[in-house]
PDB file of C-alpha atoms in Angstrom:
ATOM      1  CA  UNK A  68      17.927  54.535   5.264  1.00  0.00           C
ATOM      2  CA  UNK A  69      21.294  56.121   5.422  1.00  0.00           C
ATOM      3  CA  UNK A  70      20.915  57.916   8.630  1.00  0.00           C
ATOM      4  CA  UNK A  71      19.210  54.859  10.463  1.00  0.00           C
ATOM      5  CA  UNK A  72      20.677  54.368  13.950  1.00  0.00           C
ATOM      6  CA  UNK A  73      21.005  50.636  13.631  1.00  0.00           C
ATOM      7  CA  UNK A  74      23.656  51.181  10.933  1.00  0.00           C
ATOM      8  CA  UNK A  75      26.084  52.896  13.984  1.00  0.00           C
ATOM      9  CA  UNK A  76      25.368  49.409  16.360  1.00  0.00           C
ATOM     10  CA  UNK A  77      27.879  46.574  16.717  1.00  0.00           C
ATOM     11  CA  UNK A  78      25.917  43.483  16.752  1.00  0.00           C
ATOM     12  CA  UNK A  79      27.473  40.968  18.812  1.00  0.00           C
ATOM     13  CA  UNK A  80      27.979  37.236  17.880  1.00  0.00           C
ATOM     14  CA  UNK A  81      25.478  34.953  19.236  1.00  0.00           C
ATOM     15  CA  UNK A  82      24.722  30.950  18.982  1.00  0.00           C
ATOM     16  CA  UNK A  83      22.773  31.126  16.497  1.00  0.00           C
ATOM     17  CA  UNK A  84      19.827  27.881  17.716  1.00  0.00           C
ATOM     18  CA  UNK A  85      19.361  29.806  21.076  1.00  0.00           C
ATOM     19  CA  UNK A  86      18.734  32.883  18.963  1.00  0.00           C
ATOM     20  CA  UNK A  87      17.244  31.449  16.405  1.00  0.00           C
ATOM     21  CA  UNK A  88      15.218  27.695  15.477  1.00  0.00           C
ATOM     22  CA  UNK A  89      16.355  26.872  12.016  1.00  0.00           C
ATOM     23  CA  UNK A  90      13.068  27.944  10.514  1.00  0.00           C
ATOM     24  CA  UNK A  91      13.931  31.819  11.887  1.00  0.00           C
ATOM     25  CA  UNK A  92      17.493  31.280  10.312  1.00  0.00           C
ATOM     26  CA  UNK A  93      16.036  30.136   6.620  1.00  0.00           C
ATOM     27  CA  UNK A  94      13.160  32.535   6.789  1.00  0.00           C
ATOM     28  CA  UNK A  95      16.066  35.384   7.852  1.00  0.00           C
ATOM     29  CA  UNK A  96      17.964  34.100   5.398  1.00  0.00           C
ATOM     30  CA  UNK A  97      15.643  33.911   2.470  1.00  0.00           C
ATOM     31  CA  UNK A  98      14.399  37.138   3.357  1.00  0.00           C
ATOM     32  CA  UNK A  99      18.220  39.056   2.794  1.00  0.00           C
ATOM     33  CA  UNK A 100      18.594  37.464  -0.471  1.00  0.00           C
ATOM     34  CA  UNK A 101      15.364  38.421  -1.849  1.00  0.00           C
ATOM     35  CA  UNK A 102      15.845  41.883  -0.274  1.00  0.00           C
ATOM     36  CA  UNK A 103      19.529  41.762  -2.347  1.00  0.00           C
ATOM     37  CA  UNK A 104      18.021  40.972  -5.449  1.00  0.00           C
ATOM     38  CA  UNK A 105      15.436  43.278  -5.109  1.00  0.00           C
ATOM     39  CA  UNK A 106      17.468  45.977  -4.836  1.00  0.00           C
ATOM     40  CA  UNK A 107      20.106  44.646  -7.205  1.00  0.00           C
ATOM     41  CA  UNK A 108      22.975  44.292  -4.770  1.00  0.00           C
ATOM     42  CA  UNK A 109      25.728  41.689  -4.750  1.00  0.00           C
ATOM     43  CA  UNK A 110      25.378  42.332  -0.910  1.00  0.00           C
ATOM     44  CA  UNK A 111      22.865  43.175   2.192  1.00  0.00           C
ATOM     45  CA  UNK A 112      23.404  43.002   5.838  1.00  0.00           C
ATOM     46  CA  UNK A 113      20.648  42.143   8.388  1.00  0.00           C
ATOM     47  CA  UNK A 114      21.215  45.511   9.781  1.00  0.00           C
ATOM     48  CA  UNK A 115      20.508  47.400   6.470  1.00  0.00           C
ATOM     49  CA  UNK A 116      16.656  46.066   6.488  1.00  0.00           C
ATOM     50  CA  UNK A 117      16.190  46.565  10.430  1.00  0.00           C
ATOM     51  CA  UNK A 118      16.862  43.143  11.472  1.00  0.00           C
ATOM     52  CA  UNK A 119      19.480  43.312  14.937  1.00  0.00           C
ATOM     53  CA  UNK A 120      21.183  40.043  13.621  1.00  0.00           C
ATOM     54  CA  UNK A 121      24.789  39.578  12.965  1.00  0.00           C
ATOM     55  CA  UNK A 122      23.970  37.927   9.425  1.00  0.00           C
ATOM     56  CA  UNK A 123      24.575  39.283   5.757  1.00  0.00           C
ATOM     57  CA  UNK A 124      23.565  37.293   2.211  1.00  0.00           C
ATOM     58  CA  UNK A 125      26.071  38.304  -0.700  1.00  0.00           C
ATOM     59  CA  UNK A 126      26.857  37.022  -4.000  1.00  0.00           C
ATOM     60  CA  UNK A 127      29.567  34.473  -4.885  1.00  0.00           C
ATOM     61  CA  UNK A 128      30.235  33.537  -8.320  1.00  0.00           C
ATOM     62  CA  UNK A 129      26.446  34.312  -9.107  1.00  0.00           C
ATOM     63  CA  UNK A 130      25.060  32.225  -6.592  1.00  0.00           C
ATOM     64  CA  UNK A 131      23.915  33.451  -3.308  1.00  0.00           C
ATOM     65  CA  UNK A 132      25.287  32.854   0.782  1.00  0.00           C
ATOM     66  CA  UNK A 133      24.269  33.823   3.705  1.00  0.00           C
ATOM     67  CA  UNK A 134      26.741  34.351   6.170  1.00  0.00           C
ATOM     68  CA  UNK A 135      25.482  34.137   9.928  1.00  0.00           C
ATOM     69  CA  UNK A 136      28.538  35.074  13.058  1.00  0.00           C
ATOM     70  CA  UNK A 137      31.112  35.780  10.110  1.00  0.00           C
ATOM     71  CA  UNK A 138      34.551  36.675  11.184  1.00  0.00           C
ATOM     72  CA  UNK A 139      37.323  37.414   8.684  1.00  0.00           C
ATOM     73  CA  UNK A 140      40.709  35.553   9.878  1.00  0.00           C
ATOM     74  CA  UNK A 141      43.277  36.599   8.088  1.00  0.00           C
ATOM     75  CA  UNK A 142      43.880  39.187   5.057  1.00  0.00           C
ATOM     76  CA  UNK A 143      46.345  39.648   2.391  1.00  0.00           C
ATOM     77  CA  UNK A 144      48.990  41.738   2.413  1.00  0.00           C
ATOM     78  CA  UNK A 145      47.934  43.088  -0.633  1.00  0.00           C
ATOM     79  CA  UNK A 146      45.033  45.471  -1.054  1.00  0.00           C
ATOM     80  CA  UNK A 147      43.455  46.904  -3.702  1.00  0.00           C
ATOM     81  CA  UNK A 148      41.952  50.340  -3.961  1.00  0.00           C
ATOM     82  CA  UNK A 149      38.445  50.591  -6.025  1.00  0.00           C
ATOM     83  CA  UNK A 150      34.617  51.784  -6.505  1.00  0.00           C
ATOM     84  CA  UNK A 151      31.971  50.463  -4.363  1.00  0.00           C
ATOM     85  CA  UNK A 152      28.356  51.088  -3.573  1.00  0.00           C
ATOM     86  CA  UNK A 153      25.960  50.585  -0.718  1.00  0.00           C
ATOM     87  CA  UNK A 154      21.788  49.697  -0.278  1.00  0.00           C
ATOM     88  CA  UNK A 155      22.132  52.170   2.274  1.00  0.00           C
ATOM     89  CA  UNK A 156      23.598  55.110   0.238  1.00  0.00           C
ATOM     90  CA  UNK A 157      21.629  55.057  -3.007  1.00  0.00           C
ATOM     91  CA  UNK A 158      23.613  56.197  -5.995  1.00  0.00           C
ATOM     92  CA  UNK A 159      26.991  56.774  -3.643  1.00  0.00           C
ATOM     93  CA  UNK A 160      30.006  55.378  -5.430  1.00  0.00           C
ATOM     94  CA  UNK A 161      33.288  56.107  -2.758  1.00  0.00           C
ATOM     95  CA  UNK A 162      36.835  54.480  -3.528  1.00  0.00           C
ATOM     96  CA  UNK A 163      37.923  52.309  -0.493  1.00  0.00           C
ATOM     97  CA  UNK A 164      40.773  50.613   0.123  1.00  0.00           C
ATOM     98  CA  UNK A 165      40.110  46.678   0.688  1.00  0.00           C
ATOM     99  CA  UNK A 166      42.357  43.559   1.106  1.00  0.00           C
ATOM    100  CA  UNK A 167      42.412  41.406  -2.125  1.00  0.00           C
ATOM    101  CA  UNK A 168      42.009  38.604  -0.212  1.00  0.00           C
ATOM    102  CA  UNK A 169      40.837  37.290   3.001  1.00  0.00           C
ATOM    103  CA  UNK A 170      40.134  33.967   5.035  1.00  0.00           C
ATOM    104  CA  UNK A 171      36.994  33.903   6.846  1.00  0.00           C
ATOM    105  CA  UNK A 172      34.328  31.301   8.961  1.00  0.00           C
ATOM    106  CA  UNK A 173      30.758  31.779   9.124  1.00  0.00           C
ATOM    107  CA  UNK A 174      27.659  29.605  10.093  1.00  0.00           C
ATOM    108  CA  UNK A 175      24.973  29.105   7.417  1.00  0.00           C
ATOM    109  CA  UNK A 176      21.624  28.782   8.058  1.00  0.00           C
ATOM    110  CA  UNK A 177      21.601  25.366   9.099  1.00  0.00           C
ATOM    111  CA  UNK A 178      24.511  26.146  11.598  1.00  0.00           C
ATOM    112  CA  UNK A 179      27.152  24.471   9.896  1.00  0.00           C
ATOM    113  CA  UNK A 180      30.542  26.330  10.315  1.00  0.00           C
ATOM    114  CA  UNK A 181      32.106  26.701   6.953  1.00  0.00           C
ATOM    115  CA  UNK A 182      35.690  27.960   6.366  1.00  0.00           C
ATOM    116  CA  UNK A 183      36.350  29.951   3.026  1.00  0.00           C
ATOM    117  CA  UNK A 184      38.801  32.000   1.336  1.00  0.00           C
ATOM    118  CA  UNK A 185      37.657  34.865  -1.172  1.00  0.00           C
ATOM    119  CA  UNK A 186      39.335  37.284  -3.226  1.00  0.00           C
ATOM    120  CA  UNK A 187      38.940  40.548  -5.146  1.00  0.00           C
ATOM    121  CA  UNK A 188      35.128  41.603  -5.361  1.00  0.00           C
ATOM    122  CA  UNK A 189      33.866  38.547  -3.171  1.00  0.00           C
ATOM    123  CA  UNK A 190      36.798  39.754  -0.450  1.00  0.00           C
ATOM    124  CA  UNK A 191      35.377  43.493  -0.834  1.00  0.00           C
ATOM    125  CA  UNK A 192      31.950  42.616  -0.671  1.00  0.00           C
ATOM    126  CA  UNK A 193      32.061  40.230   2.499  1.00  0.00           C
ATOM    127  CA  UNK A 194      34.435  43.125   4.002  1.00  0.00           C
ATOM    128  CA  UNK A 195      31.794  46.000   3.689  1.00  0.00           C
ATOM    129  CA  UNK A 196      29.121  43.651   5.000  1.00  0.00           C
ATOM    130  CA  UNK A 197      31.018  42.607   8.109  1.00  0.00           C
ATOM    131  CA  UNK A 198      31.911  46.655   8.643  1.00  0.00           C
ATOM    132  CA  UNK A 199      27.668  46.934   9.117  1.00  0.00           C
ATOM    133  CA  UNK A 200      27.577  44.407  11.740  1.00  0.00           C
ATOM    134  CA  UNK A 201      30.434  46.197  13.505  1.00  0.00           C
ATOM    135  CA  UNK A 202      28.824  49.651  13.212  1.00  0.00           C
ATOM    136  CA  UNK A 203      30.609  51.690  10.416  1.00  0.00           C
ATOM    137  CA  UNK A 204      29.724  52.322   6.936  1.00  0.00           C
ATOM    138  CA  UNK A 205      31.941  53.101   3.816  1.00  0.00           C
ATOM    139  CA  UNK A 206      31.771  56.628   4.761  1.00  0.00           C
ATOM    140  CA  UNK A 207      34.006  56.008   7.057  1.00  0.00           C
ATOM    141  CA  UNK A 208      36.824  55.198   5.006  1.00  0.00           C
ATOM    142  CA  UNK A 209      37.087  58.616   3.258  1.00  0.00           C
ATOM    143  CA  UNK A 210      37.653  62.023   3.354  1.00  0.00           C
ATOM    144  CA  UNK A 211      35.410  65.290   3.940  1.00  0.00           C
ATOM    145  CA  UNK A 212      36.716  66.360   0.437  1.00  0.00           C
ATOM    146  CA  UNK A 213      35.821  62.838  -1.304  1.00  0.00           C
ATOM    147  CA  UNK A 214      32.851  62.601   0.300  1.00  0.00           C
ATOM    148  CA  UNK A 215      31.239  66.150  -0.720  1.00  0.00           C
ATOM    149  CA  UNK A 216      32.585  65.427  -3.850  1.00  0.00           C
ATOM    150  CA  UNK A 217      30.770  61.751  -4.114  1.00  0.00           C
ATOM    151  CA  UNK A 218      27.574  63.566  -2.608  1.00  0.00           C
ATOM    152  CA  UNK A 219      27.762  65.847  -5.317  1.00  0.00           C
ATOM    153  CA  UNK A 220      28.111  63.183  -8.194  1.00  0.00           C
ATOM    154  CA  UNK A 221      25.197  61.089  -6.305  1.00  0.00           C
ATOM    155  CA  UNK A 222      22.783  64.033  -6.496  1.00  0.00           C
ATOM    156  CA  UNK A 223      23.166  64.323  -9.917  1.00  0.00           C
ATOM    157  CA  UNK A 224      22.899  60.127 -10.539  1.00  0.00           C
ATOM    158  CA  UNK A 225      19.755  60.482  -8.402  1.00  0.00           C
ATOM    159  CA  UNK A 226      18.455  63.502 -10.475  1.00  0.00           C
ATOM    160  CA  UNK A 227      19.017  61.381 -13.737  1.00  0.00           C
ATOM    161  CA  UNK A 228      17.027  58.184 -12.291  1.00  0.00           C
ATOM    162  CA  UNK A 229      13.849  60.216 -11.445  1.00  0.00           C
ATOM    163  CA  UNK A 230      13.794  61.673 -14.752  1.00  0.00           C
ATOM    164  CA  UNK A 231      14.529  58.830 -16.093  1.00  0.00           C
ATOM    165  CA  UNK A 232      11.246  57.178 -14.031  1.00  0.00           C
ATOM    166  CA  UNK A 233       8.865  60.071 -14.719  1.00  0.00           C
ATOM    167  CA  UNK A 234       9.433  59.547 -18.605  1.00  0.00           C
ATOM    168  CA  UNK A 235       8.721  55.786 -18.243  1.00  0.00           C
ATOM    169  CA  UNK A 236       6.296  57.006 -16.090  1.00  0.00           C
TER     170      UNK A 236
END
């Protein structure tokens, strides 16, 4: 939920086989990409479902990682300015201001440190998840004015959905 207190915490970075055994890190990690899919996201952090862990899964060319102790190392110097949505905002839609590309590292599930470069929605989506592990949402990237504005547009997407439901009942 949107006004869950876990979405304000920083998680820390920990290692992840005192943390974890590497059947809590592929049940973790099975368990945000099914959560993902079920709520047809291209993203989902740990923190978003309850779980305290500084992990997220997201979508890459259609196929599915899970990111655990991600850091971003360097971004572009270009940015790009679009839509995005969040799991934890139903029907919100906010324009945010993202790098078009960044350099990152993260473990996997088996602990295996990976180095990767992504770009345009991959960069924005792997951005927005690491902002949930460090405490802020997309709200905080805009304006009073755009927000009541979104709110106002997400009401009436919401509306449209549950009508939508009833009459498929």
């Amino acid at each position: 939920p949107e006004n869950d207190p876990i979405l304000s915490e920083s998680i820390p970075s920990y290692n992840l086989w005192i943390k974890w055994d590497k059947l809590q890190a592929s049940e973790l990690a099975k368990l945000l990409i099914e959560n993902m899919y079920h709520h047809c996201g291209i993203g989902l952090s740990a923190n978003q479902i309850g779980i305290s862990s500084r992990a997220f899964a997201m979508l890459v060319d259609n196929t599915p990682i899970v990111c655990f102790n991600p850091k971003i190392l360097e971004e572009s110097e270009e940015w790009t300015y679009d839509k995005e949505g969040c799991l934890s905002f139903p029907g919100l839609v906010l324009k945010i201001q993202r790098p078009k590309a960044i350099a990152v590292t993260y473990q996997d599930q088996d602990g295996q440190t990976t180095l990767a470069s992504f770009s345009d929605l991959s960069s924005r989506c792997f951005c927005h998840e690491m902002e949930h592990m460090d405490g802020y949402t997309f709200l905080d990237h805009v304006s009073d004015f755009h927000l009541k504005a979104a709110r106002k547009k997400q009401r009436l997407t919401l509306r449209k959905i549950k009508r939508k439901e009833k009459r498929n009942g």
